[in-house]
mmCIF file with all atom_site columns, C-alpha atoms in Angstrom:
data_model
loop_
_atom_site.group_PDB
_atom_site.id
_atom_site.type_symbol
_atom_site.label_atom_id
_atom_site.label_alt_id
_atom_site.label_comp_id
_atom_site.label_asym_id
_atom_site.label_entity_id
_atom_site.label_seq_id
_atom_site.pdbx_PDB_ins_code
_atom_site.Cartn_x
_atom_site.Cartn_y
_atom_site.Cartn_z
_atom_site.occupancy
_atom_site.B_iso_or_equiv
_atom_site.pdbx_formal_charge
_atom_site.auth_seq_id
_atom_site.auth_comp_id
_atom_site.auth_asym_id
_atom_site.auth_atom_id
_atom_site.pdbx_PDB_model_num
ATOM 1   C CA . MET A 1 1   ? 203.923 130.182 75.851 1.00 51.00 ? 1   MET A CA 1
ATOM 2   C CA . ARG A 1 2   ? 205.966 128.110 73.489 1.00 71.00 ? 2   ARG A CA 1
ATOM 3   C CA . ILE A 1 3   ? 204.887 129.512 70.143 1.00 77.00 ? 3   ILE A CA 1
ATOM 4   C CA . PRO A 1 4   ? 206.099 132.796 68.723 1.00 86.00 ? 4   PRO A CA 1
ATOM 5   C CA . LEU A 1 5   ? 203.512 135.501 69.318 1.00 93.00 ? 5   LEU A CA 1
ATOM 6   C CA . GLU A 1 6   ? 203.475 138.648 67.226 1.00 96.00 ? 6   GLU A CA 1
ATOM 7   C CA . VAL A 1 7   ? 201.179 141.506 68.217 1.00 97.00 ? 7   VAL A CA 1
ATOM 8   C CA . THR A 1 8   ? 200.766 144.515 65.940 1.00 96.00 ? 8   THR A CA 1
ATOM 9   C CA . PHE A 1 9   ? 198.855 147.690 66.815 1.00 95.00 ? 9   PHE A CA 1
ATOM 10  C CA . ARG A 1 10  ? 197.699 149.846 63.901 1.00 93.00 ? 10  ARG A CA 1
ATOM 11  C CA . HIS A 1 11  ? 196.475 153.437 64.134 1.00 90.00 ? 11  HIS A CA 1
ATOM 12  C CA . MET A 1 12  ? 196.845 153.336 67.926 1.00 90.00 ? 12  MET A CA 1
ATOM 13  C CA . GLU A 1 13  ? 199.468 153.379 70.612 1.00 92.00 ? 13  GLU A CA 1
ATOM 14  C CA . PRO A 1 14  ? 200.702 149.935 71.707 1.00 94.00 ? 14  PRO A CA 1
ATOM 15  C CA . SER A 1 15  ? 199.111 148.822 74.957 1.00 93.00 ? 15  SER A CA 1
ATOM 16  C CA . ALA A 1 16  ? 200.977 146.584 77.391 1.00 96.00 ? 16  ALA A CA 1
ATOM 17  C CA . ALA A 1 17  ? 197.687 145.624 79.073 1.00 96.00 ? 17  ALA A CA 1
ATOM 18  C CA . ALA A 1 18  ? 196.078 144.633 75.765 1.00 96.00 ? 18  ALA A CA 1
ATOM 19  C CA . GLU A 1 19  ? 199.203 142.695 74.803 1.00 96.00 ? 19  GLU A CA 1
ATOM 20  C CA . ALA A 1 20  ? 199.109 140.849 78.149 1.00 96.00 ? 20  ALA A CA 1
ATOM 21  C CA . ARG A 1 21  ? 195.431 139.961 77.595 1.00 97.00 ? 21  ARG A CA 1
ATOM 22  C CA . ILE A 1 22  ? 196.289 138.665 74.119 1.00 97.00 ? 22  ILE A CA 1
ATOM 23  C CA . ALA A 1 23  ? 199.121 136.539 75.562 1.00 96.00 ? 23  ALA A CA 1
ATOM 24  C CA . GLU A 1 24  ? 196.663 135.025 78.080 1.00 96.00 ? 24  GLU A CA 1
ATOM 25  C CA . LYS A 1 25  ? 194.196 134.192 75.312 1.00 96.00 ? 25  LYS A CA 1
ATOM 26  C CA . VAL A 1 26  ? 196.921 132.608 73.170 1.00 96.00 ? 26  VAL A CA 1
ATOM 27  C CA . ALA A 1 27  ? 198.042 130.482 76.114 1.00 94.00 ? 27  ALA A CA 1
ATOM 28  C CA . LYS A 1 28  ? 194.471 129.158 76.424 1.00 95.00 ? 28  LYS A CA 1
ATOM 29  C CA . LEU A 1 29  ? 194.434 128.351 72.698 1.00 95.00 ? 29  LEU A CA 1
ATOM 30  C CA . GLU A 1 30  ? 197.676 126.428 73.191 1.00 94.00 ? 30  GLU A CA 1
ATOM 31  C CA . GLN A 1 31  ? 196.041 124.373 75.938 1.00 93.00 ? 31  GLN A CA 1
ATOM 32  C CA . LEU A 1 32  ? 193.189 123.586 73.559 1.00 92.00 ? 32  LEU A CA 1
ATOM 33  C CA . TYR A 1 33  ? 195.423 122.706 70.607 1.00 92.00 ? 33  TYR A CA 1
ATOM 34  C CA . SER A 1 34  ? 199.060 122.050 71.469 1.00 90.00 ? 34  SER A CA 1
ATOM 35  C CA . GLN A 1 35  ? 200.273 121.948 67.854 1.00 90.00 ? 35  GLN A CA 1
ATOM 36  C CA . LEU A 1 36  ? 200.024 125.706 67.205 1.00 93.00 ? 36  LEU A CA 1
ATOM 37  C CA . THR A 1 37  ? 203.189 126.835 65.492 1.00 93.00 ? 37  THR A CA 1
ATOM 38  C CA . ARG A 1 38  ? 202.632 130.578 65.131 1.00 94.00 ? 38  ARG A CA 1
ATOM 39  C CA . CYS A 1 39  ? 200.197 133.330 66.116 1.00 96.00 ? 39  CYS A CA 1
ATOM 40  C CA . HIS A 1 40  ? 200.028 136.857 64.729 1.00 97.00 ? 40  HIS A CA 1
ATOM 41  C CA . VAL A 1 41  ? 197.430 139.237 66.169 1.00 97.00 ? 41  VAL A CA 1
ATOM 42  C CA . VAL A 1 42  ? 196.624 142.632 64.667 1.00 97.00 ? 42  VAL A CA 1
ATOM 43  C CA . VAL A 1 43  ? 194.630 145.134 66.743 1.00 95.00 ? 43  VAL A CA 1
ATOM 44  C CA . GLU A 1 44  ? 193.475 148.038 64.633 1.00 93.00 ? 44  GLU A CA 1
ATOM 45  C CA . ALA A 1 45  ? 191.716 151.245 65.573 1.00 89.00 ? 45  ALA A CA 1
ATOM 46  C CA . PRO A 1 46  ? 189.799 153.093 62.866 1.00 77.00 ? 46  PRO A CA 1
ATOM 47  C CA . HIS A 1 47  ? 191.168 156.203 61.250 1.00 66.00 ? 47  HIS A CA 1
ATOM 48  C CA . GLU A 1 48  ? 190.403 159.421 63.055 1.00 61.00 ? 48  GLU A CA 1
ATOM 49  C CA . HIS A 1 49  ? 187.925 160.595 60.401 1.00 51.00 ? 49  HIS A CA 1
ATOM 50  C CA . HIS A 1 50  ? 185.185 158.126 61.437 1.00 51.00 ? 50  HIS A CA 1
ATOM 51  C CA . ARG A 1 51  ? 182.099 159.854 62.813 1.00 54.00 ? 51  ARG A CA 1
ATOM 52  C CA . GLN A 1 52  ? 180.984 156.999 65.062 1.00 58.00 ? 52  GLN A CA 1
ATOM 53  C CA . GLY A 1 53  ? 182.843 155.833 68.120 1.00 65.00 ? 53  GLY A CA 1
ATOM 54  C CA . LYS A 1 54  ? 186.062 153.935 67.623 1.00 75.00 ? 54  LYS A CA 1
ATOM 55  C CA . LEU A 1 55  ? 185.237 150.373 66.625 1.00 84.00 ? 55  LEU A CA 1
ATOM 56  C CA . PHE A 1 56  ? 188.302 148.180 67.028 1.00 89.00 ? 56  PHE A CA 1
ATOM 57  C CA . HIS A 1 57  ? 189.133 145.441 64.554 1.00 91.00 ? 57  HIS A CA 1
ATOM 58  C CA . VAL A 1 58  ? 191.082 142.356 65.648 1.00 94.00 ? 58  VAL A CA 1
ATOM 59  C CA . SER A 1 59  ? 192.474 139.739 63.299 1.00 96.00 ? 59  SER A CA 1
ATOM 60  C CA . ILE A 1 60  ? 194.243 136.564 64.335 1.00 97.00 ? 60  ILE A CA 1
ATOM 61  C CA . ASP A 1 61  ? 196.425 134.507 62.027 1.00 97.00 ? 61  ASP A CA 1
ATOM 62  C CA . LEU A 1 62  ? 197.062 131.036 63.463 1.00 95.00 ? 62  LEU A CA 1
ATOM 63  C CA . THR A 1 63  ? 199.447 128.597 61.835 1.00 94.00 ? 63  THR A CA 1
ATOM 64  C CA . VAL A 1 64  ? 198.897 124.913 62.537 1.00 92.00 ? 64  VAL A CA 1
ATOM 65  C CA . PRO A 1 65  ? 200.401 121.870 60.824 1.00 90.00 ? 65  PRO A CA 1
ATOM 66  C CA . GLY A 1 66  ? 198.851 121.712 57.376 1.00 88.00 ? 66  GLY A CA 1
ATOM 67  C CA . ALA A 1 67  ? 196.803 124.909 57.543 1.00 92.00 ? 67  ALA A CA 1
ATOM 68  C CA . GLU A 1 68  ? 196.634 128.586 58.291 1.00 94.00 ? 68  GLU A CA 1
ATOM 69  C CA . LEU A 1 69  ? 193.526 129.859 60.063 1.00 94.00 ? 69  LEU A CA 1
ATOM 70  C CA . LEU A 1 70  ? 192.588 133.525 59.695 1.00 95.00 ? 70  LEU A CA 1
ATOM 71  C CA . ILE A 1 71  ? 190.031 134.981 62.078 1.00 94.00 ? 71  ILE A CA 1
ATOM 72  C CA . THR A 1 72  ? 188.802 138.561 61.821 1.00 88.00 ? 72  THR A CA 1
ATOM 73  C CA . ARG A 1 73  ? 186.392 140.355 64.113 1.00 72.00 ? 73  ARG A CA 1
ATOM 74  C CA . GLY A 1 74  ? 185.318 143.948 64.237 1.00 59.00 ? 74  GLY A CA 1
ATOM 75  C CA . HIS A 1 75  ? 184.021 146.761 62.070 1.00 55.00 ? 75  HIS A CA 1
ATOM 76  C CA . ASN A 1 76  ? 180.501 145.645 62.945 1.00 52.00 ? 76  ASN A CA 1
ATOM 77  C CA . HIS A 1 77  ? 178.628 148.909 62.625 1.00 51.00 ? 77  HIS A CA 1
ATOM 78  C CA . GLN A 1 78  ? 175.364 147.432 64.002 1.00 49.00 ? 78  GLN A CA 1
ATOM 79  C CA . SER A 1 79  ? 176.919 146.874 67.422 1.00 58.00 ? 79  SER A CA 1
ATOM 80  C CA . HIS A 1 80  ? 179.039 149.268 69.410 1.00 68.00 ? 80  HIS A CA 1
ATOM 81  C CA . ALA A 1 81  ? 180.456 146.515 71.626 1.00 68.00 ? 81  ALA A CA 1
ATOM 82  C CA . HIS A 1 82  ? 183.801 146.751 69.839 1.00 74.00 ? 82  HIS A CA 1
ATOM 83  C CA . GLU A 1 83  ? 184.309 150.305 71.036 1.00 85.00 ? 83  GLU A CA 1
ATOM 84  C CA . ASP A 1 84  ? 186.153 148.564 73.886 1.00 88.00 ? 84  ASP A CA 1
ATOM 85  C CA . VAL A 1 85  ? 189.385 146.985 72.667 1.00 90.00 ? 85  VAL A CA 1
ATOM 86  C CA . TYR A 1 86  ? 189.149 144.217 75.288 1.00 93.00 ? 86  TYR A CA 1
ATOM 87  C CA . VAL A 1 87  ? 185.690 143.173 74.076 1.00 91.00 ? 87  VAL A CA 1
ATOM 88  C CA . ALA A 1 88  ? 186.999 143.096 70.495 1.00 91.00 ? 88  ALA A CA 1
ATOM 89  C CA . ILE A 1 89  ? 189.931 140.915 71.639 1.00 94.00 ? 89  ILE A CA 1
ATOM 90  C CA . ARG A 1 90  ? 187.615 138.598 73.578 1.00 94.00 ? 90  ARG A CA 1
ATOM 91  C CA . ASP A 1 91  ? 185.255 138.161 70.614 1.00 93.00 ? 91  ASP A CA 1
ATOM 92  C CA . ALA A 1 92  ? 188.118 137.498 68.205 1.00 94.00 ? 92  ALA A CA 1
ATOM 93  C CA . PHE A 1 93  ? 189.645 134.859 70.473 1.00 96.00 ? 93  PHE A CA 1
ATOM 94  C CA . ASP A 1 94  ? 186.241 133.236 71.068 1.00 95.00 ? 94  ASP A CA 1
ATOM 95  C CA . ALA A 1 95  ? 185.919 132.887 67.295 1.00 95.00 ? 95  ALA A CA 1
ATOM 96  C CA . ALA A 1 96  ? 189.506 131.580 67.086 1.00 96.00 ? 96  ALA A CA 1
ATOM 97  C CA . LYS A 1 97  ? 188.719 128.961 69.733 1.00 96.00 ? 97  LYS A CA 1
ATOM 98  C CA . ARG A 1 98  ? 185.670 127.741 67.777 1.00 95.00 ? 98  ARG A CA 1
ATOM 99  C CA . ARG A 1 99  ? 187.668 127.658 64.544 1.00 95.00 ? 99  ARG A CA 1
ATOM 100 C CA . LEU A 1 100 ? 190.501 125.734 66.196 1.00 94.00 ? 100 LEU A CA 1
ATOM 101 C CA . GLU A 1 101 ? 188.051 123.249 67.727 1.00 93.00 ? 101 GLU A CA 1
ATOM 102 C CA . ASP A 1 102 ? 186.521 122.689 64.275 1.00 92.00 ? 102 ASP A CA 1
ATOM 103 C CA . TYR A 1 103 ? 189.975 122.151 62.783 1.00 92.00 ? 103 TYR A CA 1
ATOM 104 C CA . ALA A 1 104 ? 190.919 119.698 65.554 1.00 89.00 ? 104 ALA A CA 1
ATOM 105 C CA . ARG A 1 105 ? 187.718 117.708 64.923 1.00 89.00 ? 105 ARG A CA 1
ATOM 106 C CA . LEU A 1 106 ? 188.574 117.522 61.234 1.00 87.00 ? 106 LEU A CA 1
ATOM 107 C CA . GLN A 1 107 ? 192.099 116.320 62.034 1.00 85.00 ? 107 GLN A CA 1
ATOM 108 C CA . ARG A 1 108 ? 190.797 113.601 64.352 1.00 83.00 ? 108 ARG A CA 1
ATOM 109 C CA . GLY A 1 109 ? 188.204 112.521 61.812 1.00 80.00 ? 109 GLY A CA 1
ATOM 110 C CA . ASP A 1 110 ? 185.305 113.281 64.142 1.00 75.00 ? 110 ASP A CA 1
ATOM 111 C CA . VAL A 1 111 ? 183.425 115.207 61.458 1.00 65.00 ? 111 VAL A CA 1
ATOM 112 C CA . LYS A 1 112 ? 180.892 113.091 59.639 1.00 65.00 ? 112 LYS A CA 1
ATOM 113 C CA . ARG A 1 113 ? 181.121 113.255 55.910 1.00 64.00 ? 113 ARG A CA 1
ATOM 114 C CA . HIS A 1 114 ? 178.082 112.649 53.773 1.00 67.00 ? 114 HIS A CA 1
ATOM 115 C CA . ALA A 1 115 ? 178.331 109.554 51.648 1.00 70.00 ? 115 ALA A CA 1
ATOM 116 C CA . GLN A 1 116 ? 178.347 110.192 47.937 1.00 71.00 ? 116 GLN A CA 1
ATOM 117 C CA . PRO A 1 117 ? 175.118 108.973 46.396 1.00 74.00 ? 117 PRO A CA 1
ATOM 118 C CA . GLN A 1 118 ? 175.695 105.905 44.304 1.00 72.00 ? 118 GLN A CA 1
ATOM 119 C CA . VAL A 1 119 ? 173.852 105.795 41.042 1.00 72.00 ? 119 VAL A CA 1
ATOM 120 C CA . ALA A 1 120 ? 173.050 102.322 39.779 1.00 72.00 ? 120 ALA A CA 1
ATOM 121 C CA . ALA A 1 121 ? 171.959 101.894 36.205 1.00 73.00 ? 121 ALA A CA 1
ATOM 122 C CA . GLN A 1 122 ? 171.811 99.049  33.769 1.00 75.00 ? 122 GLN A CA 1
ATOM 123 C CA . VAL A 1 123 ? 172.104 99.459  30.016 1.00 74.00 ? 123 VAL A CA 1
ATOM 124 C CA . GLY A 1 124 ? 169.626 97.210  28.249 1.00 76.00 ? 124 GLY A CA 1
ATOM 125 C CA . GLU A 1 125 ? 170.585 97.679  24.635 1.00 79.00 ? 125 GLU A CA 1
ATOM 126 C CA . VAL A 1 126 ? 172.745 100.073 22.635 1.00 78.00 ? 126 VAL A CA 1
ATOM 127 C CA . GLU A 1 127 ? 171.466 100.941 19.173 1.00 79.00 ? 127 GLU A CA 1
ATOM 128 C CA . PRO A 1 128 ? 173.735 102.477 16.544 1.00 79.00 ? 128 PRO A CA 1
ATOM 129 C CA . GLU A 1 129 ? 172.949 106.036 15.515 1.00 78.00 ? 129 GLU A CA 1
ATOM 130 C CA . ALA A 1 130 ? 170.744 106.429 12.488 1.00 71.00 ? 130 ALA A CA 1
ATOM 131 C CA . ASP A 1 131 ? 172.037 108.660 9.686  1.00 63.00 ? 131 ASP A CA 1
#
């Protein structure tokens, strides 16, 4: 990995296994888009006062030339899939991959832009205002 990777754990003990999984995912993002300049990942567990199971929240801040991409996943109370930190990490990096692919398409000019409608009109006669 060539880019600086920062991993922050909030409201939980740091996990070497989770950090290793994050490093693997970042390496795959680098293969997809080699111009990444920085990556900061925050893995957050909810406060202890939540009544439901722990739903992990993962946010990824990617810096690329000309932009900063922020991806957040988690706190989805309809699904309990993010009770597993590794599933939350996987989902966040899947979203980051899609976002990076979209950005790369924009940079290459592959995204079609809608042509602005051209309005054609002809003025026949201009009359002065009547007082």
